């Protein structure tokens, strides 16, 4: 079959790979009809998560049709249109029973790397390097879905492909950040750093949950404009007196909840700290640039909550621990527990309350995967997310 | 580009060293560290009920394991004496036993065979080959 493969730092190309097959009784094979680029892929492509092997198939957010099921699959049926959680979870370990699906004990086939790096291993993820299980990704004609009864969800007829697609990862990540990690409630002012797919979904989730006001902080002017237009939230440029603007917006309190949705490649900082971050990241003295996280902790109100949705790989310098401790903040992060949120999100989509299809600014054939990543990485032509259609556009 | 590749190799090598250090075992292998332990999210009775469906290999490991109830609702702790022998193989056997008991299937380390070896990939391949079997368990 055809698939988009990682072939080196910042290099991808569409090539031929073997068709996937049912390997375990709980597997399904899904024929991919839509699969989308994600900010997480940029970290992989750029070599910041150095556990990619030449030829690995990337992609982890997708929707498709079940074409084959293993002997142990009970709920999924051939022919169903499904959206699949990007994280792979068994559904039966202790973490899965707590609905902490991305922490599944059994989803990662290569736990050695992350156990060594982080102390213990989170679950596995499609197309996200050998450190997260070495599973083939979804930018392909077909994909093997382990534990299909747990991770694949039938899409209601009234929800179109390009809407349901975002229930795979971007929308559940945003929902988790607002509802669980940030515990957003009525009356809260929520600040979200990053207006990519994840940040926009976190902002929308905060609105649905009942936040009083949502402000999106983003360096890219076009993305700020999209957030304002599509979500009706306030927007701020972090390089334009951010502190004063946030204090003004909250009459001196600071946001109740701060959600970081940028990740390890944050740009936009100025001054010596930014230069130092860049140099130390290149030299691998630190692996992340954390400007938005520093800002989130600094500007959050006393006793507030900070949620980390952006992906980080290892260690960061000059984290404002003093502010965290002395202001009594709660700091939480996670990879998304898609299986917990997808049914709720599909329901909201069916009721037209969550309509993320506007994120799909570009739709291309799988053969044009390299161009899709160029558009997405360079934010060219207003690209927010580029969708690949293996069956043709 | 070249700098990036070197950095990647350095991080990969770092992980390889970490894995190697653990293989040699120092602090982690201190008192009582001849044991490999996992917690299975099942009661001892539930484990017995599922034992019949295990592969022979997993059943053997279960037979050698000591069981204690885990605190709270966490299930059962399984401990295996792993003095001498191939520790990486024992560790992987314990993981697979847990998987079989909890999920009814096995998720062996991913298979890198059949991929063209690349020059930069050599260190990484070594790390990845160990990654399914090594770790802190
Ligand atoms: N936790 C999870 O499960 C999960 C799931 C999906 C994605 N992610 C992560 O979430 C992050 C965002 O994903 P995405 O798909 O929206 O990515 P994206 O690259 O499309 O969006 C990131 C946005 O942050 C902006 N940005 C960069 N520097 C900034 C700064 N200093 N201040 C404010 N904004 C800045 C960029 O302009 C961009 O619009 C990534 O790190 C991704 O890996 C996490
Ligand atoms: Zn993603
Ligand atoms: Zn699990």
Coordinates of C-alpha atoms and ligand atoms in Angstrom, one line a residue:
Chain A
X1 CA 0.0 0.0 0.0
X2 CA 1.0 3.7 -0.2
X3 CA 2.0 5.5 3.0
X4 CA 3.8 8.7 4.1
X5 CA 7.2 7.8 5.5
X6 CA 9.7 9.7 7.6
X7 CA 13.0 9.5 5.7
X8 CA 15.2 11.8 7.7
X9 CA 15.1 15.1 9.7
X10 CA 12.5 17.3 8.0
X11 CA 12.1 14.8 5.2
X12 CA 8.9 12.8 4.4
X13 CA 7.8 11.1 1.2
X14 CA 5.0 8.8 0.0
X15 CA 6.2 5.3 -0.8
X16 CA 5.2 1.6 -0.8
X17 CA 5.0 -0.3 2.4
X18 CA 3.6 -3.7 3.2
X19 CA -0.1 -3.9 4.0
X20 CA -0.9 -4.2 7.7
X21 CA -2.6 -7.4 8.9
X22 CA -4.4 -8.6 12.0
X23 CA -1.6 -9.6 14.4
X24 CA -3.6 -9.9 17.6
X25 CA -7.2 -11.1 18.2
X26 CA -8.3 -7.6 19.3
X27 CA -7.0 -5.8 16.2
X28 CA -9.0 -4.3 13.4
X29 CA -7.8 -3.0 10.1
X30 CA -9.1 0.4 9.1
X31 CA -9.1 1.8 5.6
X32 CA -8.2 5.4 6.2
X33 CA -10.4 8.0 4.6
X34 CA -9.0 11.1 6.3
X35 CA -5.9 11.7 8.4
X36 CA -4.5 15.0 9.5
X37 CA -1.2 16.7 10.3
X38 CA -0.6 17.6 14.0
X39 CA 1.8 19.9 15.8
X40 CA 3.1 16.8 17.5
X41 CA 4.4 15.6 14.1
X42 CA 6.5 18.7 13.7
X43 CA 8.5 17.7 16.8
X44 CA 9.0 14.3 15.3
X45 CA 9.9 15.6 11.8
X46 CA 12.4 18.1 13.3
X47 CA 14.3 15.4 15.0
X48 CA 13.3 16.6 18.5
X49 CA 12.1 13.1 19.4
X50 CA 15.0 11.1 18.1
X51 CA 13.4 7.6 18.1
X52 CA 12.3 7.6 14.5
X53 CA 13.6 5.0 12.1
X54 CA 14.1 5.6 8.4
X55 CA 10.9 4.5 6.7
X56 CA 8.5 4.8 9.7
X57 CA 5.0 5.7 8.7
X58 CA 3.8 8.8 10.5
X59 CA 0.3 10.2 11.3
X60 CA -1.9 9.6 14.4
X61 CA -5.2 11.4 13.9
X62 CA -7.6 9.6 11.6
X63 CA -11.0 8.4 10.5
X64 CA -11.8 5.5 8.3
X65 CA -13.8 2.3 7.6
X66 CA -13.4 -1.0 9.4
X67 CA -12.4 -3.6 6.7
X68 CA -11.3 -6.5 8.9
X69 CA -11.6 -7.5 12.6
X70 CA -9.7 -10.0 14.7
X71 CA -11.4 -13.0 16.3
X72 CA -11.6 -11.2 19.7
X73 CA -13.2 -8.0 18.5
X74 CA -16.8 -7.9 19.9
X75 CA -18.2 -4.4 19.3
X76 CA -16.7 -3.1 16.0
X77 CA -18.1 -4.4 12.7
X78 CA -16.7 -4.5 9.2
X79 CA -18.2 -1.5 7.2
X80 CA -18.5 0.8 10.2
X81 CA -17.2 4.4 9.8
X82 CA -15.0 5.0 12.8
X83 CA -12.8 7.7 14.3
X84 CA -9.8 6.3 16.3
X85 CA -8.1 7.6 19.4
X86 CA -4.4 8.5 18.6
X87 CA -3.3 6.8 21.8
X88 CA -3.5 3.0 22.0
X89 CA -4.9 1.6 25.2
X90 CA -5.9 -1.9 26.3
X91 CA -9.0 -1.0 28.3
X92 CA -8.3 -3.4 31.1
X93 CA -5.2 -2.3 33.1
X94 CA -5.5 -0.2 36.2
X95 CA -4.9 3.0 34.4
X96 CA -7.5 2.3 31.7
X97 CA -10.0 1.5 34.5
X98 CA -9.3 5.0 35.9
X99 CA -10.0 6.3 32.4
X100 CA -6.3 7.5 32.2
X101 CA -6.0 5.8 28.8
X102 CA -2.8 7.5 27.6
X103 CA -1.1 6.0 30.6
X104 CA -2.1 2.4 29.7
X105 CA 0.4 -0.1 31.0
X106 CA 0.0 -2.4 28.0
X107 CA -0.1 0.0 25.0
X108 CA 3.6 0.6 24.5
X109 CA 5.5 -2.3 23.1
X110 CA 8.9 -0.6 23.7
X111 CA 8.6 0.6 27.3
X112 CA 12.4 0.6 27.8
X113 CA 13.1 4.0 26.3
X114 CA 10.4 6.0 28.2
X115 CA 11.0 4.1 31.4
X116 CA 14.6 5.1 31.3
X117 CA 13.8 8.7 30.3
X118 CA 10.8 9.4 32.5
X119 CA 10.7 6.8 35.2
X120 CA 7.8 4.9 33.7
X121 CA 6.2 4.4 30.3
X122 CA 3.0 6.0 29.0
X123 CA 0.9 4.1 26.5
X124 CA 1.5 3.8 22.8
X125 CA 0.6 6.1 20.0
X126 CA 0.1 5.6 16.2
X127 CA 3.0 6.8 14.1
X128 CA 4.8 8.5 16.9
X129 CA 8.3 6.9 17.0
X130 CA 9.6 3.7 18.5
X131 CA 9.7 5.3 22.0
X132 CA 5.9 5.3 21.9
X133 CA 5.4 1.8 20.7
X134 CA 6.7 1.8 17.1
X135 CA 3.2 1.5 15.6
X136 CA 2.7 2.3 12.0
X137 CA 0.9 5.6 11.5
X138 CA -2.3 6.6 9.8
X139 CA -1.0 8.6 6.8
X140 CA -1.5 5.4 4.8
X141 CA -4.2 3.6 2.9
X142 CA -4.7 1.1 5.8
X143 CA -3.8 1.0 9.4
X144 CA -3.8 -1.7 12.1
X145 CA -5.8 -0.6 15.1
X146 CA -4.9 -2.7 18.3
X147 CA -7.6 -3.0 20.9
X148 CA -10.2 -1.8 18.4
X149 CA -13.1 -2.2 20.7
X150 CA -11.5 0.3 23.1
X151 CA -10.0 2.8 20.7
X152 CA -12.3 3.0 17.6
X153 CA -15.6 4.8 17.8
X154 CA -18.5 4.7 15.3
X155 CA -19.3 8.1 13.9
X156 CA -22.9 9.2 13.9
X157 CA -24.2 9.6 10.3
X158 CA -24.9 13.3 10.8
X159 CA -21.3 14.1 11.6
X160 CA -19.3 14.7 8.4
X161 CA -15.8 13.2 7.9
X162 CA -13.8 16.4 8.3
X163 CA -15.7 17.3 11.5
X164 CA -15.4 13.8 13.1
X165 CA -11.7 13.6 12.2
X166 CA -10.8 16.0 15.0
X167 CA -12.3 13.8 17.6
X168 CA -9.3 11.6 17.1
X169 CA -6.8 13.8 19.0
X170 CA -7.0 17.6 18.7
X171 CA -10.5 18.0 20.2
X172 CA -10.0 15.5 23.1
X173 CA -6.7 17.1 23.9
X174 CA -8.4 20.5 24.2
X175 CA -11.3 19.0 26.1
X176 CA -9.0 17.3 28.6
X177 CA -7.0 20.5 29.1
X178 CA -10.1 22.5 29.9
X179 CA -12.4 20.0 31.7
X180 CA -10.0 17.7 33.6
X181 CA -6.5 19.3 33.9
X182 CA -7.7 22.9 34.1
X183 CA -11.0 22.1 35.8
X184 CA -12.6 25.0 34.0
X185 CA -15.9 26.1 35.5
X186 CA -18.5 28.8 35.2
X187 CA -17.0 32.2 36.0
X188 CA -13.5 31.3 35.1
X189 CA -11.3 33.4 32.8
X190 CA -9.2 31.0 30.7
X191 CA -6.0 31.9 28.9
X192 CA -4.8 29.6 26.1
X193 CA -1.3 29.8 24.7
X194 CA -1.2 28.6 21.0
X195 CA -3.9 28.9 18.4
X196 CA -3.1 25.7 16.5
X197 CA -5.7 23.0 16.4
X198 CA -5.1 22.0 20.0
X199 CA -5.2 25.5 21.4
X200 CA -8.4 26.3 19.5
X201 CA -10.0 23.2 20.7
X202 CA -9.0 24.0 24.3
X203 CA -10.5 27.5 23.9
X204 CA -13.7 26.1 22.4
X205 CA -14.0 23.4 25.2
X206 CA -13.6 26.1 27.8
X207 CA -16.5 28.1 26.3
X208 CA -18.7 25.0 26.1
X209 CA -17.9 24.1 29.7
X210 CA -19.0 27.6 30.8
X211 CA -15.9 29.8 31.1
X212 CA -16.8 33.4 31.5
X213 CA -14.2 34.6 29.1
X214 CA -11.5 33.0 27.0
X215 CA -8.4 34.7 25.7
X216 CA -6.0 33.1 23.1
X217 CA -2.4 34.1 23.1
X218 CA -0.6 33.4 19.7
X219 CA 2.4 34.8 17.9
X220 CA 1.0 34.3 14.4
X221 CA -1.4 37.1 13.4
X222 CA -3.4 35.0 11.0
X223 CA -4.1 32.3 13.6
X224 CA -5.1 35.0 16.1
X225 CA -7.6 36.3 13.5
X226 CA -9.0 32.7 13.0
X227 CA -9.5 32.3 16.7
X228 CA -11.3 35.6 17.0
X229 CA -13.5 34.9 13.9
X230 CA -14.3 31.2 14.6
X231 CA -14.6 31.2 18.3
X232 CA -15.3 34.8 19.2
X233 CA -12.7 34.9 21.9
X234 CA -10.2 37.6 22.8
X235 CA -6.8 37.3 21.3
X236 CA -3.4 38.6 22.3
X237 CA 0.1 38.8 20.8
X238 CA 2.5 37.6 23.5
X239 CA 5.1 40.1 22.3
X240 CA 2.8 43.1 22.9
X241 CA 2.8 43.8 26.7
X242 CA 1.2 40.5 27.6
X243 CA 1.3 40.9 31.3
X244 CA -0.5 44.3 31.3
X245 CA -3.1 43.0 28.8
X246 CA -3.9 40.0 31.0
X247 CA -4.1 42.1 34.2
X248 CA -6.3 44.5 32.4
X249 CA -8.6 41.8 31.1
X250 CA -9.0 40.3 34.6
X251 CA -9.0 43.5 36.6
X252 CA -5.7 42.7 38.3
X253 CA -6.4 39.0 39.2
X254 CA -4.8 37.1 36.3
X255 CA -6.4 34.2 34.5
X256 CA -8.0 31.4 36.7
X257 CA -6.8 28.7 34.3
X258 CA -3.8 28.9 31.9
X259 CA -3.6 26.3 29.2
X260 CA -0.3 25.8 27.4
X261 CA -0.9 24.4 23.8
X262 CA 2.4 25.3 22.1
X263 CA 5.0 22.6 23.0
X264 CA 8.7 22.3 22.9
X265 CA 9.4 24.4 19.8
X266 CA 7.9 27.6 21.1
X267 CA 9.0 30.7 19.3
X268 CA 8.5 34.3 19.8
X269 CA 10.4 35.0 23.0
X270 CA 12.7 38.0 22.9
X271 CA 15.8 39.0 24.9
X272 CA 18.7 37.0 26.4
X273 CA 16.5 34.2 27.8
X274 CA 15.2 33.4 24.4
X275 CA 18.7 33.3 22.8
X276 CA 19.9 31.1 25.6
X277 CA 16.9 28.8 25.1
X278 CA 17.7 28.5 21.5
X279 CA 21.4 27.8 22.0
X280 CA 20.8 25.3 24.8
X281 CA 18.2 23.4 22.8
X282 CA 20.4 23.1 19.8
X283 CA 23.2 21.9 22.1
X284 CA 20.8 19.5 23.8
X285 CA 21.6 21.0 27.2
X286 CA 17.9 21.5 27.5
X287 CA 15.5 19.9 25.1
X288 CA 12.6 22.4 25.2
X289 CA 11.9 26.0 24.8
X290 CA 9.3 26.8 27.4
X291 CA 8.5 30.5 27.0
X292 CA 4.7 30.0 27.0
X293 CA 4.9 27.8 30.1
X294 CA 7.0 30.4 31.9
X295 CA 4.4 33.0 31.0
X296 CA 1.5 30.8 32.0
X297 CA 2.9 30.2 35.4
X298 CA 3.9 33.8 35.9
X299 CA 0.6 35.3 34.8
X300 CA -1.8 32.8 36.4
X301 CA -3.8 34.1 39.3
X302 CA -2.8 33.0 42.8
X303 CA -4.2 29.5 43.5
X304 CA -4.9 29.0 39.8
X305 CA -4.4 26.0 37.5
X306 CA -1.9 25.5 34.7
X307 CA -2.5 22.8 32.2
X308 CA 0.4 21.6 29.9
X309 CA -1.0 20.2 26.6
X310 CA 2.0 20.9 24.5
X311 CA 4.4 18.0 24.0
X312 CA 7.8 18.1 25.8
X313 CA 10.5 15.4 25.6
X314 CA 12.8 15.7 28.5
X315 CA 14.1 18.6 30.5
X316 CA 13.7 22.4 30.6
X317 CA 15.7 25.2 32.2
X318 CA 14.6 28.2 34.2
X319 CA 11.2 26.9 35.1
X320 CA 9.6 29.5 37.4
X321 CA 9.4 27.1 40.4
X322 CA 9.2 30.1 42.8
X323 CA 6.1 31.4 41.3
X324 CA 4.5 28.0 41.2
X325 CA 5.2 27.3 44.9
X326 CA 4.5 30.7 46.3
X327 CA 1.4 31.4 44.4
X328 CA -0.1 28.0 45.3
X329 CA -0.6 26.9 41.7
X330 CA -1.7 23.5 40.4
X331 CA 0.3 22.3 37.4
X332 CA -0.9 19.3 35.4
X333 CA -0.1 17.8 32.1
X334 CA -1.0 14.7 30.1
X335 CA -1.1 13.1 26.7
X336 CA -4.8 12.9 25.8
X337 CA -7.1 10.2 27.1
X338 CA -9.1 10.1 23.9
X339 CA -11.1 7.0 24.8
X340 CA -12.6 8.9 27.7
X341 CA -13.8 12.0 25.8
X342 CA -14.5 10.9 22.2
X343 CA -18.2 9.8 22.8
X344 CA -19.0 13.2 24.4
X345 CA -17.2 15.0 21.6
X346 CA -19.0 13.1 18.9
X347 CA -22.3 14.0 20.6
X348 CA -21.4 17.7 20.7
X349 CA -20.4 17.5 17.1
X350 CA -23.8 15.8 16.2
X351 CA -25.5 18.8 17.9
X352 CA -23.4 21.3 16.0
X353 CA -21.9 22.6 19.3
X354 CA -18.4 21.6 18.3
X355 CA -17.6 22.3 14.7
X356 CA -13.8 22.0 14.2
X357 CA -13.9 21.4 10.4
X358 CA -12.7 24.9 9.9
X359 CA -9.3 23.7 11.1
X360 CA -9.0 21.6 7.9
X361 CA -7.8 24.5 5.7
X362 CA -6.1 22.2 3.2
X363 CA -7.2 18.8 1.9
X364 CA -4.7 16.9 -0.2
X365 CA -4.1 13.5 -1.7
X366 CA -1.9 11.1 0.3
X367 CA 0.6 11.3 -2.6
X368 CA 1.0 15.0 -1.7
X369 CA 2.0 14.3 1.9
X370 CA 5.3 16.1 1.7
X371 CA 3.5 19.2 0.4
X372 CA 0.9 18.9 3.2
X373 CA 3.7 19.0 5.8
X374 CA 5.4 21.9 4.1
X375 CA 2.2 23.9 4.1
X376 CA 1.5 23.0 7.8
X377 CA 5.1 23.6 9.1
X378 CA 5.5 26.9 7.3
X379 CA 1.9 28.0 8.1
X380 CA 1.9 28.8 4.4
X381 CA -1.4 29.9 2.7
X382 CA -3.1 30.2 6.1
X383 CA -2.6 26.5 6.8
X384 CA -4.0 25.5 10.2
X385 CA -4.1 21.7 9.6
X386 CA -3.6 19.8 6.4
X387 CA -5.8 16.8 5.8
X388 CA -4.7 13.8 3.7
X389 CA -7.2 11.7 1.8
X390 CA -5.7 8.4 0.8
X391 CA -8.6 7.6 -1.5
X392 CA -8.1 10.9 -3.4
X393 CA -9.5 14.3 -2.6
Chain B
X1 CA 21.3 19.6 9.6
X2 CA 24.6 17.9 10.4
X3 CA 24.6 19.4 13.9
X4 CA 21.0 18.1 14.3
X5 CA 22.0 14.6 13.3
X6 CA 24.9 14.6 15.7
X7 CA 22.6 15.8 18.5
X8 CA 20.2 13.1 17.7
X9 CA 23.0 10.5 17.8
X10 CA 24.1 12.0 21.2
X11 CA 20.6 11.7 22.7
X12 CA 20.3 8.2 21.3
X13 CA 23.7 7.3 22.7
X14 CA 22.6 8.8 26.1
X15 CA 19.7 6.5 26.2
X16 CA 21.9 3.6 25.2
X17 CA 24.2 4.4 28.0
X18 CA 21.4 4.6 30.4
X19 CA 20.1 1.2 29.3
X20 CA 23.6 -0.2 29.5
X21 CA 24.1 1.3 33.0
X22 CA 20.9 -0.4 34.1
X23 CA 22.0 -3.6 32.6
X24 CA 25.1 -3.4 34.8
X25 CA 22.9 -2.5 37.7
X26 CA 24.1 -0.4 40.5
X27 CA 21.7 1.3 42.9
X28 CA 18.6 -0.2 41.3
X29 CA 19.9 -3.6 41.9
X30 CA 20.7 -3.0 45.6
X31 CA 19.0 -5.1 48.4
X32 CA 16.1 -7.1 47.2
X33 CA 16.7 -6.1 43.6
X34 CA 17.1 -9.7 42.3
X35 CA 13.4 -9.5 42.0
X36 CA 11.2 -8.3 39.1
X37 CA 7.8 -7.2 40.1
X38 CA 4.6 -6.1 38.3
X39 CA 1.1 -5.3 39.5
X40 CA -1.7 -6.9 37.6
X41 CA -5.2 -5.3 37.8
X42 CA -6.9 -8.5 38.8
X43 CA -7.6 -10.3 42.1
X44 CA -5.8 -13.5 42.9
X45 CA -9.0 -15.4 42.1
X46 CA -9.4 -13.7 38.8
X47 CA -5.8 -14.6 38.0
X48 CA -6.6 -18.2 38.7
X49 CA -9.6 -18.1 36.6
X50 CA -7.6 -16.8 33.6
X51 CA -4.5 -19.0 34.2
X52 CA -6.0 -21.7 32.0
X53 CA -5.9 -19.4 28.9
X54 CA -2.3 -18.5 29.2
X55 CA 0.5 -19.5 26.8
X56 CA 2.8 -22.1 28.3
X57 CA 5.5 -19.6 28.7
X58 CA 3.4 -17.2 30.6
X59 CA 1.9 -20.0 32.7
X60 CA 5.5 -21.0 33.7
X61 CA 6.3 -17.5 34.8
X62 CA 3.1 -17.3 36.8
X63 CA 3.9 -20.6 38.5
X64 CA 7.3 -19.1 39.6
X65 CA 5.8 -15.8 40.8
X66 CA 4.9 -14.9 44.4
X67 CA 1.6 -13.2 44.8
X68 CA 0.5 -10.6 47.3
X69 CA -2.6 -8.4 47.3
X70 CA -1.9 -4.9 46.0
X71 CA -3.1 -2.0 48.1
X72 CA -6.5 -0.4 47.4
X73 CA -8.1 -1.6 44.2
X74 CA -4.9 -2.1 42.4
X75 CA -5.1 -5.9 42.1
X76 CA -2.3 -8.3 42.7
X77 CA 1.5 -7.9 43.0
X78 CA 3.5 -10.6 41.2
X79 CA 7.2 -11.0 42.2
X80 CA 9.7 -13.1 40.4
X81 CA 13.2 -14.1 41.5
X82 CA 15.5 -13.2 38.7
X83 CA 18.9 -13.9 40.1
X84 CA 21.3 -14.9 37.4
X85 CA 19.9 -15.8 34.0
X86 CA 19.0 -13.3 31.3
X87 CA 17.4 -10.4 33.2
X88 CA 16.2 -8.7 30.1
X89 CA 14.4 -11.9 29.0
X90 CA 12.9 -12.3 32.4
X91 CA 11.7 -8.7 32.5
X92 CA 10.0 -9.1 29.1
X93 CA 8.5 -12.4 30.2
X94 CA 7.0 -10.7 33.3
X95 CA 5.6 -7.9 31.1
X96 CA 4.1 -10.4 28.7
X97 CA 2.5 -12.3 31.5
X98 CA 0.9 -9.1 32.8
X99 CA -0.4 -8.4 29.2
X100 CA -1.8 -11.8 28.8
X101 CA -3.6 -11.7 32.1
X102 CA -5.0 -8.3 31.7
X103 CA -5.8 -8.1 28.0
X104 CA -5.8 -11.7 26.8
X105 CA -3.2 -10.9 24.2
X106 CA 0.6 -10.1 23.8
X107 CA 2.3 -7.0 22.5
X108 CA 5.8 -8.1 21.8
X109 CA 8.5 -5.5 21.1
X110 CA 8.2 -4.0 17.6
X111 CA 10.1 -5.7 14.9
X112 CA 12.8 -3.7 13.2
X113 CA 13.9 -6.5 10.9
X114 CA 13.5 -6.0 7.2
X115 CA 14.3 -2.3 7.4
X116 CA 17.4 -1.0 5.5
X117 CA 20.1 -0.2 8.0
X118 CA 21.1 3.5 7.8
X119 CA 24.4 4.9 9.1
X120 CA 22.8 7.3 11.5
X121 CA 20.4 4.6 12.6
X122 CA 23.1 2.3 14.1
X123 CA 23.0 3.7 17.6
X124 CA 19.3 4.1 17.5
X125 CA 18.8 0.6 16.3
X126 CA 20.8 -0.7 19.3
X127 CA 18.6 1.4 21.7
X128 CA 15.4 0.3 20.0
X129 CA 16.4 -3.4 20.0
X130 CA 16.8 -3.2 23.7
X131 CA 13.7 -1.0 24.3
X132 CA 11.2 -3.7 24.3
X133 CA 13.1 -5.7 26.9
X134 CA 14.9 -3.2 29.0
X135 CA 13.6 -0.6 31.3
X136 CA 13.1 -0.1 35.0
X137 CA 10.7 -2.9 35.8
Ligands
LIG1 N1 -1.3 16.4 25.1 C1 -1.6 15.7 24.0 O1 -2.2 14.6 24.0 C2 -1.4 16.4 22.7 C3 -2.1 16.0 21.5 C4 -1.9 16.7 20.3 C5 -1.0 17.7 20.3 N2 -0.3 18.0 21.4 C6 0.7 19.1 21.4 O2 0.1 20.3 21.5 C7 0.9 21.3 20.9 C8 0.0 22.1 19.9 O3 -0.4 21.3 18.8 P1 -1.0 21.9 17.5 O4 -1.4 20.8 16.6 O5 -2.0 22.9 17.9 O6 0.3 22.6 16.9 P2 0.6 23.8 16.0 O7 2.0 23.8 15.7 O8 -0.4 23.9 14.9 O9 0.3 25.1 17.0 C9 1.2 25.6 17.9 C10 0.9 27.1 17.9 O10 1.7 27.8 18.9 C11 2.1 29.0 18.4 N3 3.3 29.5 19.1 C12 4.6 29.3 18.9 N4 5.3 30.0 19.9 C13 4.4 30.6 20.6 C14 4.6 31.5 21.8 N5 5.8 31.8 22.2 N6 3.4 32.0 22.3 C15 2.2 31.7 21.8 N7 2.0 30.9 20.8 C16 3.1 30.4 20.2 C17 2.4 28.7 16.9 O11 2.4 29.9 16.1 C18 1.3 27.8 16.5 O12 0.2 28.4 16.0 C19 2.1 20.6 20.2 O13 3.2 20.6 21.1 C20 1.6 19.2 20.1 O14 2.6 18.3 20.1 C21 -0.4 17.4 22.5
LIG2 ZN1 -2.0 15.0 17.3
LIG3 ZN1 -4.6 -0.2 29.6

